[in-house]
PDB file of C-alpha atoms in Angstrom:
ATOM      1  CA  MET L   1     -69.066 -19.036  -6.857  1.00  0.00           C
ATOM      2  CA  SER L   2     -65.730 -18.140  -5.409  1.00  0.00           C
ATOM      3  CA  ILE L   3     -64.129 -18.348  -8.822  1.00  0.00           C
ATOM      4  CA  PHE L   4     -65.109 -14.795  -9.621  1.00  0.00           C
ATOM      5  CA  VAL L   5     -63.225 -12.512  -7.266  1.00  0.00           C
ATOM      6  CA  ASN L   6     -63.326  -8.787  -7.361  1.00  0.00           C
ATOM      7  CA  ARG L   7     -59.706  -7.830  -8.057  1.00  0.00           C
ATOM      8  CA  ARG L   8     -60.212  -4.117  -7.734  1.00  0.00           C
ATOM      9  CA  ASN L   9     -60.667  -4.265  -3.989  1.00  0.00           C
ATOM     10  CA  ARG L  10     -57.479  -6.208  -3.332  1.00  0.00           C
ATOM     11  CA  ARG L  11     -54.490  -4.174  -2.161  1.00  0.00           C
ATOM     12  CA  MET L  12     -50.852  -4.821  -2.950  1.00  0.00           C
ATOM     13  CA  PRO L  13     -49.009  -6.191   0.083  1.00  0.00           C
ATOM     14  CA  GLU L  14     -46.428  -3.809   1.562  1.00  0.00           C
ATOM     15  CA  LEU L  15     -42.730  -4.482   1.201  1.00  0.00           C
ATOM     16  CA  ASN L  16     -41.117  -5.823   4.362  1.00  0.00           C
ATOM     17  CA  THR L  17     -38.097  -3.606   5.124  1.00  0.00           C
ATOM     18  CA  SER L  18     -37.270  -4.914   8.580  1.00  0.00           C
ATOM     19  CA  SER L  19     -34.043  -6.606   7.415  1.00  0.00           C
ATOM     20  CA  LEU L  20     -32.834  -3.644   5.362  1.00  0.00           C
ATOM     21  CA  PRO L  21     -30.699  -2.051   8.148  1.00  0.00           C
ATOM     22  CA  ASP L  22     -28.988  -5.400   8.749  1.00  0.00           C
ATOM     23  CA  LEU L  23     -28.151  -5.673   5.094  1.00  0.00           C
ATOM     24  CA  ILE L  24     -26.800  -2.113   4.921  1.00  0.00           C
ATOM     25  CA  PHE L  25     -24.584  -2.578   7.978  1.00  0.00           C
ATOM     26  CA  THR L  26     -23.295  -5.894   6.636  1.00  0.00           C
ATOM     27  CA  VAL L  27     -22.260  -4.260   3.360  1.00  0.00           C
ATOM     28  CA  LEU L  28     -20.706  -1.330   5.243  1.00  0.00           C
ATOM     29  CA  PHE L  29     -18.763  -3.712   7.491  1.00  0.00           C
ATOM     30  CA  PHE L  30     -17.544  -5.651   4.442  1.00  0.00           C
ATOM     31  CA  PHE L  31     -16.176  -2.513   2.778  1.00  0.00           C
ATOM     32  CA  MET L  32     -14.535  -1.374   6.005  1.00  0.00           C
ATOM     33  CA  ILE L  33     -12.687  -4.683   6.262  1.00  0.00           C
ATOM     34  CA  VAL L  34     -11.662  -4.963   2.613  1.00  0.00           C
ATOM     35  CA  THR L  35     -10.586  -1.368   1.960  1.00  0.00           C
ATOM     36  CA  ASN L  36      -6.977  -0.398   2.450  1.00  0.00           C
ATOM     37  CA  MET L  37      -7.147   3.075   3.931  1.00  0.00           C
ATOM     38  CA  ARG L  38      -3.531   4.199   3.868  1.00  0.00           C
ATOM     39  CA  GLN L  39      -1.706   4.649   0.626  1.00  0.00           C
ATOM     40  CA  VAL L  40       1.302   6.817   0.038  1.00  0.00           C
ATOM     41  CA  GLN L  41       0.960   9.490  -2.610  1.00  0.00           C
ATOM     42  CA  LEU L  42       4.047   9.062  -4.773  1.00  0.00           C
ATOM     43  CA  LYS L  43       5.958  12.265  -5.350  1.00  0.00           C
ATOM     44  CA  VAL L  44       8.803  10.621  -7.238  1.00  0.00           C
ATOM     45  CA  ASP L  45       8.894   9.042 -10.683  1.00  0.00           C
ATOM     46  CA  TYR L  46      10.934   5.900 -11.074  1.00  0.00           C
ATOM     47  CA  ARG L  47      11.377   3.078 -13.532  1.00  0.00           C
ATOM     48  CA  MET L  48      11.850  -0.223 -11.777  1.00  0.00           C
ATOM     49  CA  PRO L  49      15.049  -2.143 -12.479  1.00  0.00           C
ATOM     50  CA  GLN L  50      14.607  -5.594 -13.965  1.00  0.00           C
ATOM     51  CA  SER L  51      15.818  -8.889 -12.585  1.00  0.00           C
ATOM     52  CA  ARG L  52      15.697 -12.559 -13.500  1.00  0.00           C
ATOM     53  CA  GLN L  53      15.452 -14.076 -10.013  1.00  0.00           C
ATOM     54  CA  LEU L  54      12.691 -12.588  -7.893  1.00  0.00           C
ATOM     55  CA  GLU L  55      10.833 -13.677  -4.781  1.00  0.00           C
ATOM     56  CA  ARG L  56       7.292 -12.663  -3.946  1.00  0.00           C
ATOM     57  CA  LEU L  57       6.815 -11.226  -0.476  1.00  0.00           C
ATOM     58  CA  THR L  58       4.156 -12.876   1.652  1.00  0.00           C
ATOM     59  CA  ASN L  59       3.949 -10.935   4.919  1.00  0.00           C
ATOM     60  CA  LYS L  60       3.564  -7.257   4.132  1.00  0.00           C
ATOM     61  CA  GLN L  61       2.603  -6.203   7.655  1.00  0.00           C
ATOM     62  CA  ALA L  62       6.045  -5.111   8.827  1.00  0.00           C
ATOM     63  CA  MET L  63       7.142  -3.379   5.618  1.00  0.00           C
ATOM     64  CA  VAL L  64       8.479   0.158   5.394  1.00  0.00           C
ATOM     65  CA  TYR L  65       8.987   1.668   1.938  1.00  0.00           C
ATOM     66  CA  ILE L  66      11.660   4.107   0.782  1.00  0.00           C
ATOM     67  CA  HIS L  67      11.131   5.520  -2.721  1.00  0.00           C
ATOM     68  CA  ILE L  68      14.086   6.971  -4.636  1.00  0.00           C
ATOM     69  CA  GLY L  69      13.593   8.609  -8.010  1.00  0.00           C
ATOM     70  CA  ARG L  70      13.236  11.817  -9.934  1.00  0.00           C
ATOM     71  CA  ALA L  71      11.066  14.493  -8.368  1.00  0.00           C
ATOM     72  CA  ALA L  72       7.606  14.634  -9.941  1.00  0.00           C
ATOM     73  CA  SER L  73       7.185  18.289  -8.923  1.00  0.00           C
ATOM     74  CA  GLN L  74       9.557  21.250  -8.725  1.00  0.00           C
ATOM     75  CA  GLN L  75      11.531  19.868  -5.780  1.00  0.00           C
ATOM     76  CA  PRO L  76      15.262  20.615  -5.525  1.00  0.00           C
ATOM     77  CA  ALA L  77      16.974  17.402  -6.530  1.00  0.00           C
ATOM     78  CA  GLY L  78      19.755  15.690  -4.643  1.00  0.00           C
ATOM     79  CA  VAL L  79      22.419  13.400  -6.074  1.00  0.00           C
ATOM     80  CA  ALA L  80      22.159  13.163  -9.895  1.00  0.00           C
ATOM     81  CA  GLY L  81      18.637  14.599  -9.852  1.00  0.00           C
ATOM     82  CA  MET L  82      17.316  11.910  -7.471  1.00  0.00           C
ATOM     83  CA  VAL L  83      15.240  12.534  -4.350  1.00  0.00           C
ATOM     84  CA  ILE L  84      14.212  10.283  -1.464  1.00  0.00           C
ATOM     85  CA  GLN L  85      10.573  10.001  -0.404  1.00  0.00           C
ATOM     86  CA  LEU L  86       9.656   8.703   3.043  1.00  0.00           C
ATOM     87  CA  ASN L  87       5.876   8.240   3.358  1.00  0.00           C
ATOM     88  CA  ASP L  88       4.390  11.459   1.927  1.00  0.00           C
ATOM     89  CA  ARG L  89       7.368  13.807   2.155  1.00  0.00           C
ATOM     90  CA  TYR L  90      10.755  14.378   0.612  1.00  0.00           C
ATOM     91  CA  ALA L  91      13.723  13.637   2.829  1.00  0.00           C
ATOM     92  CA  SER L  92      17.481  13.386   2.913  1.00  0.00           C
ATOM     93  CA  VAL L  93      19.696  10.464   3.887  1.00  0.00           C
ATOM     94  CA  GLY L  94      20.051  11.937   7.382  1.00  0.00           C
ATOM     95  CA  ASP L  95      16.285  11.701   7.967  1.00  0.00           C
ATOM     96  CA  ILE L  96      16.156   7.927   7.459  1.00  0.00           C
ATOM     97  CA  GLY L  97      17.191   6.989  11.021  1.00  0.00           C
ATOM     98  CA  LYS L  98      14.410   9.038  12.630  1.00  0.00           C
ATOM     99  CA  PHE L  99      11.913   7.775  10.044  1.00  0.00           C
ATOM    100  CA  VAL L 100      12.747   4.125  10.810  1.00  0.00           C
ATOM    101  CA  SER L 101      12.539   4.655  14.579  1.00  0.00           C
ATOM    102  CA  ASP L 102       9.157   6.423  14.211  1.00  0.00           C
ATOM    103  CA  GLU L 103       7.795   3.604  12.036  1.00  0.00           C
ATOM    104  CA  ARG L 104       9.114   0.986  14.470  1.00  0.00           C
ATOM    105  CA  ALA L 105       7.371   2.769  17.356  1.00  0.00           C
ATOM    106  CA  ARG L 106       4.018   2.646  15.495  1.00  0.00           C
ATOM    107  CA  MET L 107       4.190  -1.099  14.917  1.00  0.00           C
ATOM    108  CA  LYS L 108       3.214  -3.935  17.204  1.00  0.00           C
ATOM    109  CA  PRO L 109       6.210  -5.365  19.119  1.00  0.00           C
ATOM    110  CA  GLU L 110       6.288  -8.608  17.103  1.00  0.00           C
ATOM    111  CA  ASP L 111       6.108  -6.666  13.821  1.00  0.00           C
ATOM    112  CA  ALA L 112       8.830  -4.266  14.990  1.00  0.00           C
ATOM    113  CA  ARG L 113      11.198  -7.199  15.513  1.00  0.00           C
ATOM    114  CA  ASN L 114      10.496  -8.458  11.969  1.00  0.00           C
ATOM    115  CA  MET L 115      10.539  -5.043  10.285  1.00  0.00           C
ATOM    116  CA  ARG L 116      11.887  -5.001   6.749  1.00  0.00           C
ATOM    117  CA  VAL L 117      12.673  -1.979   4.614  1.00  0.00           C
ATOM    118  CA  VAL L 118      11.850  -2.093   0.904  1.00  0.00           C
ATOM    119  CA  ILE L 119      13.867   0.228  -1.327  1.00  0.00           C
ATOM    120  CA  LYS L 120      12.046   1.133  -4.531  1.00  0.00           C
ATOM    121  CA  ALA L 121      14.644   2.972  -6.562  1.00  0.00           C
ATOM    122  CA  ASP L 122      14.887   4.178 -10.140  1.00  0.00           C
ATOM    123  CA  ARG L 123      17.090   2.039 -12.353  1.00  0.00           C
ATOM    124  CA  ASP L 124      19.355   5.050 -12.996  1.00  0.00           C
ATOM    125  CA  THR L 125      19.923   5.849  -9.307  1.00  0.00           C
ATOM    126  CA  PRO L 126      23.638   6.169  -8.559  1.00  0.00           C
ATOM    127  CA  MET L 127      24.979   3.319  -6.439  1.00  0.00           C
ATOM    128  CA  GLY L 128      26.535   5.886  -4.087  1.00  0.00           C
ATOM    129  CA  LEU L 129      23.063   7.089  -3.042  1.00  0.00           C
ATOM    130  CA  ILE L 130      21.879   3.501  -2.542  1.00  0.00           C
ATOM    131  CA  ASN L 131      24.956   2.818  -0.379  1.00  0.00           C
ATOM    132  CA  ASP L 132      24.286   5.960   1.679  1.00  0.00           C
ATOM    133  CA  VAL L 133      20.717   4.788   2.291  1.00  0.00           C
ATOM    134  CA  LYS L 134      21.968   1.306   3.238  1.00  0.00           C
ATOM    135  CA  GLN L 135      24.474   2.782   5.704  1.00  0.00           C
ATOM    136  CA  ALA L 136      21.735   4.927   7.288  1.00  0.00           C
ATOM    137  CA  LEU L 137      19.557   1.815   7.628  1.00  0.00           C
ATOM    138  CA  ARG L 138      22.426  -0.098   9.241  1.00  0.00           C
ATOM    139  CA  ARG L 139      22.893   2.702  11.772  1.00  0.00           C
ATOM    140  CA  ALA L 140      19.138   2.458  12.486  1.00  0.00           C
ATOM    141  CA  SER L 141      19.526  -1.308  13.192  1.00  0.00           C
ATOM    142  CA  VAL L 142      17.486  -2.555  10.243  1.00  0.00           C
ATOM    143  CA  PRO L 143      18.598  -6.142   9.548  1.00  0.00           C
ATOM    144  CA  ASP L 144      16.534  -6.813   6.400  1.00  0.00           C
ATOM    145  CA  ILE L 145      16.722  -4.621   3.311  1.00  0.00           C
ATOM    146  CA  ILE L 146      14.748  -5.647   0.234  1.00  0.00           C
ATOM    147  CA  TYR L 147      15.221  -4.199  -3.242  1.00  0.00           C
ATOM    148  CA  SER L 148      12.136  -3.980  -5.418  1.00  0.00           C
ATOM    149  CA  ALA L 149      12.380  -4.939  -9.099  1.00  0.00           C
ATOM    150  CA  ASP L 150      10.273  -6.064 -12.047  1.00  0.00           C
ATOM    151  CA  GLN L 151      10.553  -9.433 -13.779  1.00  0.00           C
ATOM    152  CA  GLU L 152      12.904  -9.261 -16.758  1.00  0.00           C
ATOM    153  CA  ASP L 153      11.305 -10.083 -20.076  1.00  0.00           C
ATOM    154  CA  LEU L 154      13.261 -13.050 -21.502  1.00  0.00           C
ATOM    155  CA  ARG L 155      11.886 -12.918 -25.062  1.00  0.00           C
TER     156      ARG L 155
END
């Protein structure tokens, strides 16, 4: 007569939560690894120049970015209304040497030897300002200068 069982007296089994902390810490660790914590707040507006022959960069560890464009806020403009942004602040051409040496000091020694500077400039930036930036980078002993551009639409 065991077919008829009193179901009212049976209790629901409790949920096993012993592995829940492991799961939470695994998800937390995943997000800590995947998330890029440092991003520069752009204070300049620029339209990228276009090019037909581009190369994609693979190692972005030893990259330092210099943004040149029109000021997004009420910042006094430099040459032809263009300003230079180094990390999160406006700067002049004379500040580039100290900026590069500070960035080089923060890097690992092997990354400091392979440091490359990426210039992201507006397409209407005067070539004189670009040359001034290049000369400041030469004085700071930067061997590799990369110019950022968008792929030209060939339609």
